Short mmCIF file of N, CA and C in Angstrom, two decimals:
data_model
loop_
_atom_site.label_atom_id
_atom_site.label_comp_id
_atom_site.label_asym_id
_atom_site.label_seq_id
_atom_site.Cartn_x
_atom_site.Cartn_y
_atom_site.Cartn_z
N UNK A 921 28.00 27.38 18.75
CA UNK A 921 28.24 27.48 17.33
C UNK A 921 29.35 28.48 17.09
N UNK A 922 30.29 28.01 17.56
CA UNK A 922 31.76 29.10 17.36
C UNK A 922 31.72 29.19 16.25
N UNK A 923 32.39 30.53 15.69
CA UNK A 923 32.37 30.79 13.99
C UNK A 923 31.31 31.06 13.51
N UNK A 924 30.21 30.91 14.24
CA UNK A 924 28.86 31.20 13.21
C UNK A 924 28.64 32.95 13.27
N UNK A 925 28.42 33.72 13.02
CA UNK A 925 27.96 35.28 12.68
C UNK A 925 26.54 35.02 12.07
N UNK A 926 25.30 35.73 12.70
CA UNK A 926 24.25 35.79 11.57
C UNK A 926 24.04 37.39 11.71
N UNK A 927 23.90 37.99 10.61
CA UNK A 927 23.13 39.02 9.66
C UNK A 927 22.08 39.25 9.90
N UNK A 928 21.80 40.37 9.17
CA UNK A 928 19.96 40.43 9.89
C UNK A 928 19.60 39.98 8.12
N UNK A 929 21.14 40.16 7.47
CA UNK A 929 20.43 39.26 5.92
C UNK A 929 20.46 37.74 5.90
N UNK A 930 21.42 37.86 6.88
CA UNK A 930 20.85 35.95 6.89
C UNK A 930 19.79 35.51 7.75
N UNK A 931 19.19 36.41 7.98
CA UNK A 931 18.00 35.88 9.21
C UNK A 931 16.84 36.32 8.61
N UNK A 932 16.70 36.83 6.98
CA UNK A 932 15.12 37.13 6.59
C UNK A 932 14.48 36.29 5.98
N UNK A 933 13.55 36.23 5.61
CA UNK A 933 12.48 35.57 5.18
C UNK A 933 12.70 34.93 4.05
N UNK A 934 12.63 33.98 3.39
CA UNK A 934 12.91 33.28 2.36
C UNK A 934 12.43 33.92 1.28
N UNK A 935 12.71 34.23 0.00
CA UNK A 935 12.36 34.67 -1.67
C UNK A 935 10.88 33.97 -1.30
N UNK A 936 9.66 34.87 -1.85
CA UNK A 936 8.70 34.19 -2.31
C UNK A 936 7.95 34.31 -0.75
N UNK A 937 7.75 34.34 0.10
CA UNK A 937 7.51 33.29 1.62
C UNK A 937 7.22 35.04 2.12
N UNK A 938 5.84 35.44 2.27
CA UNK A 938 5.70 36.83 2.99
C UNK A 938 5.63 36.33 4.42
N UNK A 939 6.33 37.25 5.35
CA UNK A 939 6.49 37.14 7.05
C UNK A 939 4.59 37.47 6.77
N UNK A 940 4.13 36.92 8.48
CA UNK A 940 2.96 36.41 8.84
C UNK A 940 2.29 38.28 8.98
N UNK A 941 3.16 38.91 9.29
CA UNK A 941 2.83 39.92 9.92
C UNK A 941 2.13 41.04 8.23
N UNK A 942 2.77 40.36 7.47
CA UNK A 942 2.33 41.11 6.19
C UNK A 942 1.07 40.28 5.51
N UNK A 943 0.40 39.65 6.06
CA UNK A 943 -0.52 39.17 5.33
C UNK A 943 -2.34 39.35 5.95
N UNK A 944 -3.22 39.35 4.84
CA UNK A 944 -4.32 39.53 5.81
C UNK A 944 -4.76 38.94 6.69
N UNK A 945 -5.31 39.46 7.88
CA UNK A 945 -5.99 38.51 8.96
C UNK A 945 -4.90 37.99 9.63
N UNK A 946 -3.70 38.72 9.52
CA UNK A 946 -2.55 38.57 10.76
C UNK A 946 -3.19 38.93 12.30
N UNK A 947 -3.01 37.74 13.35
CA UNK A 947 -3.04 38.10 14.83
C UNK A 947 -1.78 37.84 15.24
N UNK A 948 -1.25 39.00 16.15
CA UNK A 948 -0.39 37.56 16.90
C UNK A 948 -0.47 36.59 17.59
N UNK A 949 0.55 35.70 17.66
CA UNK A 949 0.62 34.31 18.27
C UNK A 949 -0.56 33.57 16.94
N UNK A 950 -0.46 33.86 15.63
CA UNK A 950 -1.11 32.94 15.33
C UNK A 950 0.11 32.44 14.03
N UNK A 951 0.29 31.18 14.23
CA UNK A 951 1.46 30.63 13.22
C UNK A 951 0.54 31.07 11.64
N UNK A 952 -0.11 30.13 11.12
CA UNK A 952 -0.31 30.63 9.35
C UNK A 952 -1.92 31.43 9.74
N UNK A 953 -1.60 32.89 9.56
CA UNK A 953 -2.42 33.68 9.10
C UNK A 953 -3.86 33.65 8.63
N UNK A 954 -3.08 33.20 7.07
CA UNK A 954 -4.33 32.58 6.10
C UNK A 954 -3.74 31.34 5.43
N UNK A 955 -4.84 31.04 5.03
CA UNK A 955 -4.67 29.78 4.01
C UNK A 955 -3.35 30.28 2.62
N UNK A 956 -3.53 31.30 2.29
CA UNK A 956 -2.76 31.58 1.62
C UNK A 956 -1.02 31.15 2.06
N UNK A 957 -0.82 31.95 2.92
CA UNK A 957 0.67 31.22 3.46
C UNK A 957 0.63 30.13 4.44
N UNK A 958 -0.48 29.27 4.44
CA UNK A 958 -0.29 27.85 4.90
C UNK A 958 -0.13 27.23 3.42
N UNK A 959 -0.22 27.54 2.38
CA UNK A 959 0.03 26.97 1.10
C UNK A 959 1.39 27.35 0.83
N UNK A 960 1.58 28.16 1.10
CA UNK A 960 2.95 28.96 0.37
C UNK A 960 4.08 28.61 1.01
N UNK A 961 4.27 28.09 2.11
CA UNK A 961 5.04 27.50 3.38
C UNK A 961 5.50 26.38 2.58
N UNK A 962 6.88 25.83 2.64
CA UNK A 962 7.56 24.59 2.54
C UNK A 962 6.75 23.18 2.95
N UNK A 963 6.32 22.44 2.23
CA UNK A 963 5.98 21.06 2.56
C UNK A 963 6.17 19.90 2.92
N UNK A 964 7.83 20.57 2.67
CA UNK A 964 9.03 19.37 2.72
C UNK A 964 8.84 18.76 4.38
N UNK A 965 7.95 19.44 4.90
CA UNK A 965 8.41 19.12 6.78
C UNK A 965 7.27 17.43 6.61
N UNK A 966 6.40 17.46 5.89
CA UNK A 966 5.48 16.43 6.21
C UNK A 966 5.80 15.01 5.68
N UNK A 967 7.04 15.85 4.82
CA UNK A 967 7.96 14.48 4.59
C UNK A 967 8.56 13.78 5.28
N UNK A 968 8.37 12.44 5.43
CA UNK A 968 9.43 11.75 6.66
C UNK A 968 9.84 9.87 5.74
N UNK A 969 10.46 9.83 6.48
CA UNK A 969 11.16 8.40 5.88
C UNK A 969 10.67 7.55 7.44
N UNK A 970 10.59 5.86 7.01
CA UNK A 970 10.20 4.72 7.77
C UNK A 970 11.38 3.95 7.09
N UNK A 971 11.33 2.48 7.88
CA UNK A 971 12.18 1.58 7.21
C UNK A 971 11.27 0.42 7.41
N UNK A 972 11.32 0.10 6.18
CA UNK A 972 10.58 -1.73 6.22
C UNK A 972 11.24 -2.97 6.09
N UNK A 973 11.04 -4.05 6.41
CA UNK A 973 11.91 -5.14 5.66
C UNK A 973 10.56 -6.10 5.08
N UNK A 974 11.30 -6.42 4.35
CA UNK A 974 10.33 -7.45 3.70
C UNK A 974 10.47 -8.70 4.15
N UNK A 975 10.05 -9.32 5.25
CA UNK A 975 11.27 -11.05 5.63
C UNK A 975 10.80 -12.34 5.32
N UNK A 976 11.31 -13.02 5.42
CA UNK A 976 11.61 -14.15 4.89
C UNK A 976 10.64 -15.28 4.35
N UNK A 977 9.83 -15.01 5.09
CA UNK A 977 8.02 -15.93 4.42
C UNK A 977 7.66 -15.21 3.10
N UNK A 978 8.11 -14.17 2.98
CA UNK A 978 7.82 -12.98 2.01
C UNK A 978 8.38 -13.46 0.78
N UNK A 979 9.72 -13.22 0.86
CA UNK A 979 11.02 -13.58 0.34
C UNK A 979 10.68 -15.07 -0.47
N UNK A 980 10.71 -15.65 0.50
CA UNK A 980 10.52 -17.41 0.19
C UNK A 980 9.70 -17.49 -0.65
N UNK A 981 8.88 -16.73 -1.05
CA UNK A 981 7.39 -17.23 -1.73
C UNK A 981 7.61 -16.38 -3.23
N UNK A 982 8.09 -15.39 -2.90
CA UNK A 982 8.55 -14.01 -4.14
C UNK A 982 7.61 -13.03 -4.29
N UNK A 983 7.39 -12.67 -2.92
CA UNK A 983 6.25 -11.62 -3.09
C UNK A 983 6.98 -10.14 -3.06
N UNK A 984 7.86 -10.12 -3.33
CA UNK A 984 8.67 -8.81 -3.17
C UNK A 984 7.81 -7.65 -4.16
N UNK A 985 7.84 -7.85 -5.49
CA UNK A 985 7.30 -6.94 -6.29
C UNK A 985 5.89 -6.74 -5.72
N UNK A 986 5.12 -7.83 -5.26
CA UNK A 986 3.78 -7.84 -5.13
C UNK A 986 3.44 -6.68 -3.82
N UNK A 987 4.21 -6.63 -2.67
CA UNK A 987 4.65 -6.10 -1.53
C UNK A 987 4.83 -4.48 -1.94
N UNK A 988 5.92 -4.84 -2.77
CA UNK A 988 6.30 -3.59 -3.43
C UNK A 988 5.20 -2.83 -3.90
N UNK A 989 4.69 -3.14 -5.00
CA UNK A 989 3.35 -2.55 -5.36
C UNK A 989 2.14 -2.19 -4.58
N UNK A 990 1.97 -3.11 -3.63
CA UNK A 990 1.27 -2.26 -2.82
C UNK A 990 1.44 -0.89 -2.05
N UNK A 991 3.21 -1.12 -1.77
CA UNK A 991 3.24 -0.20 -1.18
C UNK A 991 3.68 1.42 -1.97
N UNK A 992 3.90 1.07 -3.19
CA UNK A 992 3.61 2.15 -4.06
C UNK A 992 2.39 2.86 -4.03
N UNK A 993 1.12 1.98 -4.26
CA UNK A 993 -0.01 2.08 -4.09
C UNK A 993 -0.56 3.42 -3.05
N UNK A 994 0.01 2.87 -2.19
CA UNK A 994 -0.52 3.81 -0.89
C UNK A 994 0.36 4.95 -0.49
N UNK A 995 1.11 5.45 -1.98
CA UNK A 995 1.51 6.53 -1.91
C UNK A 995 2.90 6.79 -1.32
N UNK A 996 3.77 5.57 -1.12
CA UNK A 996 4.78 5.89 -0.93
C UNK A 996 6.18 5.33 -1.89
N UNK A 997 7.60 6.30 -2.01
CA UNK A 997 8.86 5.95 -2.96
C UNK A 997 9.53 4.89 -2.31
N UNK A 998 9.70 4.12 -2.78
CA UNK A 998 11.11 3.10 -2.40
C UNK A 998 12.17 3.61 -2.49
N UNK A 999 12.87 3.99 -1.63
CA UNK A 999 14.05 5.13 -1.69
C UNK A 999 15.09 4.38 -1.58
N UNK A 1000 15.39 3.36 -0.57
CA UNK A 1000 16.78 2.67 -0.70
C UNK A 1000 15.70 1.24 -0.40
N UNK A 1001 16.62 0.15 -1.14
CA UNK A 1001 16.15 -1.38 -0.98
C UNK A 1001 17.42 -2.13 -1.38
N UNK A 1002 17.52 -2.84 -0.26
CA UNK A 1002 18.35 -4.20 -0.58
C UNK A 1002 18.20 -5.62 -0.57
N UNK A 1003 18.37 -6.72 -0.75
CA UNK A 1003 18.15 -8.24 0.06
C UNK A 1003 19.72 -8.65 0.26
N UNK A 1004 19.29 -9.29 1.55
CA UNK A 1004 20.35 -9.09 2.14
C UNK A 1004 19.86 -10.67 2.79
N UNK A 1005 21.36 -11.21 3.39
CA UNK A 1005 21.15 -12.24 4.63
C UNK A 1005 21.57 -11.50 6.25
N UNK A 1006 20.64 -11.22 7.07
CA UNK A 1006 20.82 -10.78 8.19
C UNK A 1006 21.07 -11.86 9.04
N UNK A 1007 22.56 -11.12 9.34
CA UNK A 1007 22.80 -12.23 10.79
C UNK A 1007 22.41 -12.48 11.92
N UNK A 1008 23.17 -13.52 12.80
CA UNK A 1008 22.35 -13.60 14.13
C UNK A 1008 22.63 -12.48 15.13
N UNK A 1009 23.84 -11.61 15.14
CA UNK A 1009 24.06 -10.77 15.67
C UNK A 1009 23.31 -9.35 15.11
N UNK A 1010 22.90 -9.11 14.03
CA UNK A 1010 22.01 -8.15 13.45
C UNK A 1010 20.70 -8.18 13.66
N UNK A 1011 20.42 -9.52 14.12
CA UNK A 1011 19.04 -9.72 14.14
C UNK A 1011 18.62 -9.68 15.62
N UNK A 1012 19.45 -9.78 16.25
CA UNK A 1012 19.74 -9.56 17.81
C UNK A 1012 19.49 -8.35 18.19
N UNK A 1013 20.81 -7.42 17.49
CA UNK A 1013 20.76 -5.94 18.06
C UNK A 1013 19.38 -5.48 17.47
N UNK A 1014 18.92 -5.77 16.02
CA UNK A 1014 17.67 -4.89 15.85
C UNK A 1014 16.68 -5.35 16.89
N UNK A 1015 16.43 -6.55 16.99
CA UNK A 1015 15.39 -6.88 17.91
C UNK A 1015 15.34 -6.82 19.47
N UNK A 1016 16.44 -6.41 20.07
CA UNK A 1016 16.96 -5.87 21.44
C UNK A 1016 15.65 -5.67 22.16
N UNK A 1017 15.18 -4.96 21.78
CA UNK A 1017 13.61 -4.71 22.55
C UNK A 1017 12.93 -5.58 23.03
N UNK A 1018 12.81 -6.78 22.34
CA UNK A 1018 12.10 -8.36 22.86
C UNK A 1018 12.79 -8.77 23.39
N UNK A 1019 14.31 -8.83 23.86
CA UNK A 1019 15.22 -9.36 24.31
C UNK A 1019 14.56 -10.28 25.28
N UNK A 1020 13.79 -9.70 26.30
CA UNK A 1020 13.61 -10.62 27.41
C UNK A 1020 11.89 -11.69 27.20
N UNK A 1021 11.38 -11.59 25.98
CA UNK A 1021 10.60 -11.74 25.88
C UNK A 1021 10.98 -13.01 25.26
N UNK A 1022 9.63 -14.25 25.53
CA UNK A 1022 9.89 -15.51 25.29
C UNK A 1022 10.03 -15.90 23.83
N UNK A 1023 9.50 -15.24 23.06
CA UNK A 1023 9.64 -15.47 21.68
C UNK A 1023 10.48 -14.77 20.89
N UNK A 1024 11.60 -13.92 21.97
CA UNK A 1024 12.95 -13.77 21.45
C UNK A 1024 14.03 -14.53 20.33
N UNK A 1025 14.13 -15.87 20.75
CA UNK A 1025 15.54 -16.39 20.18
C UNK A 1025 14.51 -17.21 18.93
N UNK A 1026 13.13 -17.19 18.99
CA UNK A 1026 12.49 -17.90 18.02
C UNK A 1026 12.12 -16.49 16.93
N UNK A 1027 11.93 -15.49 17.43
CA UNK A 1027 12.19 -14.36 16.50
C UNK A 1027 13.53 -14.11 14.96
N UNK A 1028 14.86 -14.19 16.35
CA UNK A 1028 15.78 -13.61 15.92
C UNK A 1028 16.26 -15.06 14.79
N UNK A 1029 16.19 -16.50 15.18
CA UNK A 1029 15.99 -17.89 14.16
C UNK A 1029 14.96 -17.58 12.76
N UNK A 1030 14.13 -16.74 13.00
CA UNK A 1030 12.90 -16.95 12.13
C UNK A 1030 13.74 -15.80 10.41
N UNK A 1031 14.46 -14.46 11.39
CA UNK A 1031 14.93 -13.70 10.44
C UNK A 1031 15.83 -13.77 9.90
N UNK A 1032 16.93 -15.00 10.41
CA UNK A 1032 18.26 -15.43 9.82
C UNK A 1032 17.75 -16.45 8.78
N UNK A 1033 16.81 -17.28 8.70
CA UNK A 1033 16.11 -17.85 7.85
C UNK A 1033 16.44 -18.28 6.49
N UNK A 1034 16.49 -16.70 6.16
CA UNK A 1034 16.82 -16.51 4.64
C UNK A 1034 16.44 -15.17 4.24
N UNK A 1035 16.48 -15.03 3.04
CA UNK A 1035 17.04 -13.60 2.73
C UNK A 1035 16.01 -12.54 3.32
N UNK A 1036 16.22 -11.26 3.42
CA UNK A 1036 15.44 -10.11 3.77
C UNK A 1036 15.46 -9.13 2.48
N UNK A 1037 14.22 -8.13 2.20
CA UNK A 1037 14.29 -7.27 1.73
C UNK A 1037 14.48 -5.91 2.70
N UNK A 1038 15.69 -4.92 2.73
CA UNK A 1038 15.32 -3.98 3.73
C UNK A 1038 14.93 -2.56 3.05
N UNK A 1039 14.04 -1.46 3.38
CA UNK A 1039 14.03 -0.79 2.22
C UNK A 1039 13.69 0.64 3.39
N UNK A 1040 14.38 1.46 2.25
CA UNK A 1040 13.91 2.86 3.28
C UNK A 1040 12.44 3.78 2.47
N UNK A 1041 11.29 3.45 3.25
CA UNK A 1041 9.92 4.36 2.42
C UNK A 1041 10.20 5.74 2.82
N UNK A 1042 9.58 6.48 1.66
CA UNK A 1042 9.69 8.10 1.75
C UNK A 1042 8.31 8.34 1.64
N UNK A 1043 7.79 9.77 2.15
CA UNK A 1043 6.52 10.06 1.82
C UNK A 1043 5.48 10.74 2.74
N UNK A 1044 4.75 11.48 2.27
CA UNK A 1044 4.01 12.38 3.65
C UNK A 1044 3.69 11.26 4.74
N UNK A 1045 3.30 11.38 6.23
CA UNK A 1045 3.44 10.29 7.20
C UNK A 1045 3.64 9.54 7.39
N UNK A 1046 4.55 8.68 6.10
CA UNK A 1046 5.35 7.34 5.63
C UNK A 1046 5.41 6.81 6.96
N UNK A 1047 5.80 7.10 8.17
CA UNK A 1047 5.34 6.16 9.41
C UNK A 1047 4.19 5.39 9.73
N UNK A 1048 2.81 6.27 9.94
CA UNK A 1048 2.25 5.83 9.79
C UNK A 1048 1.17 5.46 8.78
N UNK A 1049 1.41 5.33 7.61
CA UNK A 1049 0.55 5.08 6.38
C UNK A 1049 0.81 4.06 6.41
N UNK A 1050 2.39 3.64 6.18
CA UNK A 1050 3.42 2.14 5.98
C UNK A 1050 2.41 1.05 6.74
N UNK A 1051 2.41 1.57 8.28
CA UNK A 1051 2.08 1.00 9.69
C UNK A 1051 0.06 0.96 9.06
N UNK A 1052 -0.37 1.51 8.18
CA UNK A 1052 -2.12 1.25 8.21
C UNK A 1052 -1.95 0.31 7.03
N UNK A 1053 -0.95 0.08 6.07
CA UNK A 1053 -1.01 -0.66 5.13
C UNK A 1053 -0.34 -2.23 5.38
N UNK A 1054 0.71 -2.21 6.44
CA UNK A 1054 0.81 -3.30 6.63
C UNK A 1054 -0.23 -4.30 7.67
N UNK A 1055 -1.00 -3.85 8.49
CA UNK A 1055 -2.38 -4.28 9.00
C UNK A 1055 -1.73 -4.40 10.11
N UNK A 1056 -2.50 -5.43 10.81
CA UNK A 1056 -2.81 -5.95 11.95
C UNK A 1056 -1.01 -7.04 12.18
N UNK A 1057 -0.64 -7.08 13.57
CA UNK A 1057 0.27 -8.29 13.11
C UNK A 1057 -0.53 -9.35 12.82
N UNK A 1058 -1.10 -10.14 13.75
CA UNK A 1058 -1.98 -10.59 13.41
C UNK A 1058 -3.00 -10.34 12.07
N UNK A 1059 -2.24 -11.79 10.88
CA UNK A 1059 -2.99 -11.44 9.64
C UNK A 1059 -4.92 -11.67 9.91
N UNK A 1060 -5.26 -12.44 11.09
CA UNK A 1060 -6.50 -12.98 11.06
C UNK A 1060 -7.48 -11.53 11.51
N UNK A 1061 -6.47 -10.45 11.97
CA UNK A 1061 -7.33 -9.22 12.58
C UNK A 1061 -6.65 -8.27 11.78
N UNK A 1062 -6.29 -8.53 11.14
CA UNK A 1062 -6.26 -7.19 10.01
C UNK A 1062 -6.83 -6.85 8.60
N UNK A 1063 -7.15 -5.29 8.55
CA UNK A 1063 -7.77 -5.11 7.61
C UNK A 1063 -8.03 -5.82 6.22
N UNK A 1064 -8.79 -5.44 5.55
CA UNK A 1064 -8.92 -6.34 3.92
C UNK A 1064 -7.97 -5.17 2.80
N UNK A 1065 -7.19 -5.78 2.49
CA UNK A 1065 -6.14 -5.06 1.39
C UNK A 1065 -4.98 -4.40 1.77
N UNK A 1066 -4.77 -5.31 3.02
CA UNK A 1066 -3.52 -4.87 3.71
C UNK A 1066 -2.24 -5.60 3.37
N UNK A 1067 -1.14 -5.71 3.70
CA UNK A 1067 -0.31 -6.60 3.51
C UNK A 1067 0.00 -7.50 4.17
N UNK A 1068 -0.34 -7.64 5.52
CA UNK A 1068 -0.10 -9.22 6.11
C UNK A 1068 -1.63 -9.63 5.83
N UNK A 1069 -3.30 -9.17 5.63
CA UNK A 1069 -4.16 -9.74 5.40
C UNK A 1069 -3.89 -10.23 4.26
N UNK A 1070 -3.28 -9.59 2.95
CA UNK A 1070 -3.38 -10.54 1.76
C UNK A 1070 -2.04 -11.54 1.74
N UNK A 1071 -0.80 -11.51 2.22
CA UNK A 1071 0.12 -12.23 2.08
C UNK A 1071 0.61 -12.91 3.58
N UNK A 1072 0.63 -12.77 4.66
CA UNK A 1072 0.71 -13.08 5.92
C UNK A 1072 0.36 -14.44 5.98
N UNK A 1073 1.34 -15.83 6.95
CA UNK A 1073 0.57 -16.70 7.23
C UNK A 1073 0.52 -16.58 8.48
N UNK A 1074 0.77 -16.10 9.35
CA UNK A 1074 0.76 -16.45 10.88
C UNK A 1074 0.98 -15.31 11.55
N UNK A 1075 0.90 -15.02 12.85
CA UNK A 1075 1.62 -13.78 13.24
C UNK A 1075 2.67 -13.75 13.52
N UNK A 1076 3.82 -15.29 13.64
CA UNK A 1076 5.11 -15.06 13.24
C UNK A 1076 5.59 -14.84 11.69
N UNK A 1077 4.89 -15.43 11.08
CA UNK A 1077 5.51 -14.82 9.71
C UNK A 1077 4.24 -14.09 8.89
N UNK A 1078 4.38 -12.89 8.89
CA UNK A 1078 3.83 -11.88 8.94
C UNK A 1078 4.21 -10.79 7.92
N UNK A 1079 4.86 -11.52 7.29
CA UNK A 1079 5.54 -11.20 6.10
C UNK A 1079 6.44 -9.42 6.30
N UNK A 1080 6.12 -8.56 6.85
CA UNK A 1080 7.04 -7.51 6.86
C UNK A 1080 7.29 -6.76 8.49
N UNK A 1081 7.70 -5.59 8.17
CA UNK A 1081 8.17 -5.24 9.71
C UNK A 1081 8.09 -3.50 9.05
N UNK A 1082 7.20 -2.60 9.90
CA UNK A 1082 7.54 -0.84 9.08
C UNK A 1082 7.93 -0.89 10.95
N UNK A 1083 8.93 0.31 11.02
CA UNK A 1083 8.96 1.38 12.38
C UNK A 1083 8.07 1.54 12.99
N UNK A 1084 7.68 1.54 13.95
CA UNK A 1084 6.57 2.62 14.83
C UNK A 1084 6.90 4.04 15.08
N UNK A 1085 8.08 4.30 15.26
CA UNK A 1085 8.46 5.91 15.40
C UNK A 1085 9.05 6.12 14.34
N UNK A 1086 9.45 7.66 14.50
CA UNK A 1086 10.45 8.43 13.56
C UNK A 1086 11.87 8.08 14.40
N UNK A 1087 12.11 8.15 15.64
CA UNK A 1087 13.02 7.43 16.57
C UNK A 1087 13.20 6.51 16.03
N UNK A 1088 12.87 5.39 15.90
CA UNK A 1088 12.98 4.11 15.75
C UNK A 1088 12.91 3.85 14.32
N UNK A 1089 12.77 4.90 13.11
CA UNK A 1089 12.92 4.86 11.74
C UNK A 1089 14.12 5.33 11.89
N UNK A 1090 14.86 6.03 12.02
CA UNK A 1090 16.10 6.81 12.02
C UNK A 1090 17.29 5.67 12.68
N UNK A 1091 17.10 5.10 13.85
CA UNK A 1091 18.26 3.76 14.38
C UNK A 1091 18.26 2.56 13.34
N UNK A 1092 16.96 2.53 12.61
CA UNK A 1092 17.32 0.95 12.18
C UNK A 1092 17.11 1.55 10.48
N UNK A 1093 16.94 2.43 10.21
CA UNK A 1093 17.63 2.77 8.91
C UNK A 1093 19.17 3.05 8.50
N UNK A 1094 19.57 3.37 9.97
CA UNK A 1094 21.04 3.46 9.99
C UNK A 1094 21.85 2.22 10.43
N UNK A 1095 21.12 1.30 10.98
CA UNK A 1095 21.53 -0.06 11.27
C UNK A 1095 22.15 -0.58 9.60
N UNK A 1096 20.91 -0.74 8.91
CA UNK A 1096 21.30 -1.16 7.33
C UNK A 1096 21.58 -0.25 6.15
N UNK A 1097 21.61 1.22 6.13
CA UNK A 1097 21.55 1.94 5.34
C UNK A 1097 22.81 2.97 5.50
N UNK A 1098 23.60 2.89 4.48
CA UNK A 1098 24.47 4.64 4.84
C UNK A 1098 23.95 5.85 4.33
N UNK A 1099 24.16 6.92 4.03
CA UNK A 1099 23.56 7.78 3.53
C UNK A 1099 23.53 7.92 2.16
N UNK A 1100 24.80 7.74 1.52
CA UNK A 1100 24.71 7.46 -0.20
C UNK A 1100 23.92 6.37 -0.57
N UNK A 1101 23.47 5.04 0.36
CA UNK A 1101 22.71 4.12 -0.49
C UNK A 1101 21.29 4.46 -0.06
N UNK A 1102 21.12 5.89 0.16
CA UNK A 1102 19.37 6.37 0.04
C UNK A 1102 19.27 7.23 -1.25
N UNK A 1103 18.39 7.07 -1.87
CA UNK A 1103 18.79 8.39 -3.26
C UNK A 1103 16.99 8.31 -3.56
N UNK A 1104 16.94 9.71 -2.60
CA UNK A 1104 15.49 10.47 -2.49
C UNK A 1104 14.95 11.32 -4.04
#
């Protein structure tokens, strides 16, 4: 970090935010003290972003709002959303992972289809909340009030797609998303 200089004023404690060592029932090696400054601590960290698409069985039928609403429901912002036609080369690179797998090129056919919704969710564990609300792939083994149990016909069309990682939220949010078309 050439150019950087830090201060011992740029290295204190945030306005508001008492160091651990000033509070009651300080040990060391213990991160939050008390409950008190486990409250008082920034929250912003439990925030994370996923990316969903909404595809094409979805689409076809007009369950977008319906989709949508659920996933309001369960506590998370629609931060960026588009519909879009994804190509065969987009639908390729996102799906790279199945590459060698037999239901590859019937995958990457299924998402060129017709239109996609792609959308970036915000929200405390937005990874995996997204991932308990969209169910099972399989709509016949997934929960009741999920989104492929209530809209799903098959486990190829399965009506949506959330991340499994924060890794893997971060590549394919940047696949379809720039940074100005997210507005948190």
């Amino acid at each position: 970090m050439a150019g950087w200089m830090f201060t011992a004023r740029s290295l204190q404690q945030p306005a508001g935010i008492l160091p651990p060592r000033c509070l009651p029932g300080y040990k060391p090696g213990n991160a939050f003290p008390s409950p008190a400054y486990a409250e008082a601590k920034d929250d912003s960290m439990a925030i994370e972003r996923t990316f969903s698409i909404i595809k094409p069985d979805a689409t076809a039928r007009n369950l977008t709002g319906a989709i949508n609403a659920m996933i309001e429901q369960a506590g998370l912002r629609i931060v960026a959303q588009k519909r879009v036609r994804i190509t065969r080369e987009q639908a390729q690179t996102f799906y790279a992972v199945h590459r060698e797998r037999p239901f590859f090129g019937e995958l990457v056919d299924f998402m060129i289809s017709g239109p996609v919704v792609v959308q970036v969710l915000e929200g405390e564990n937005a990874i995996a909340k997204y991932r308990d609300i969209m169910g099972a792939t399989d709509p016949a083994k997934a929960a009741p009030g999920t989104i492929r149990k209530t809209h799903s016909k098959s486990i190829g069309e399965n009506s949506v797609h959330g991340s499994d990682a924060a890794a893997t939220a971060a590549v394919e949010i940047a696949q379809f998303f720039s940074g100005n078309e997210i507005v948190g």
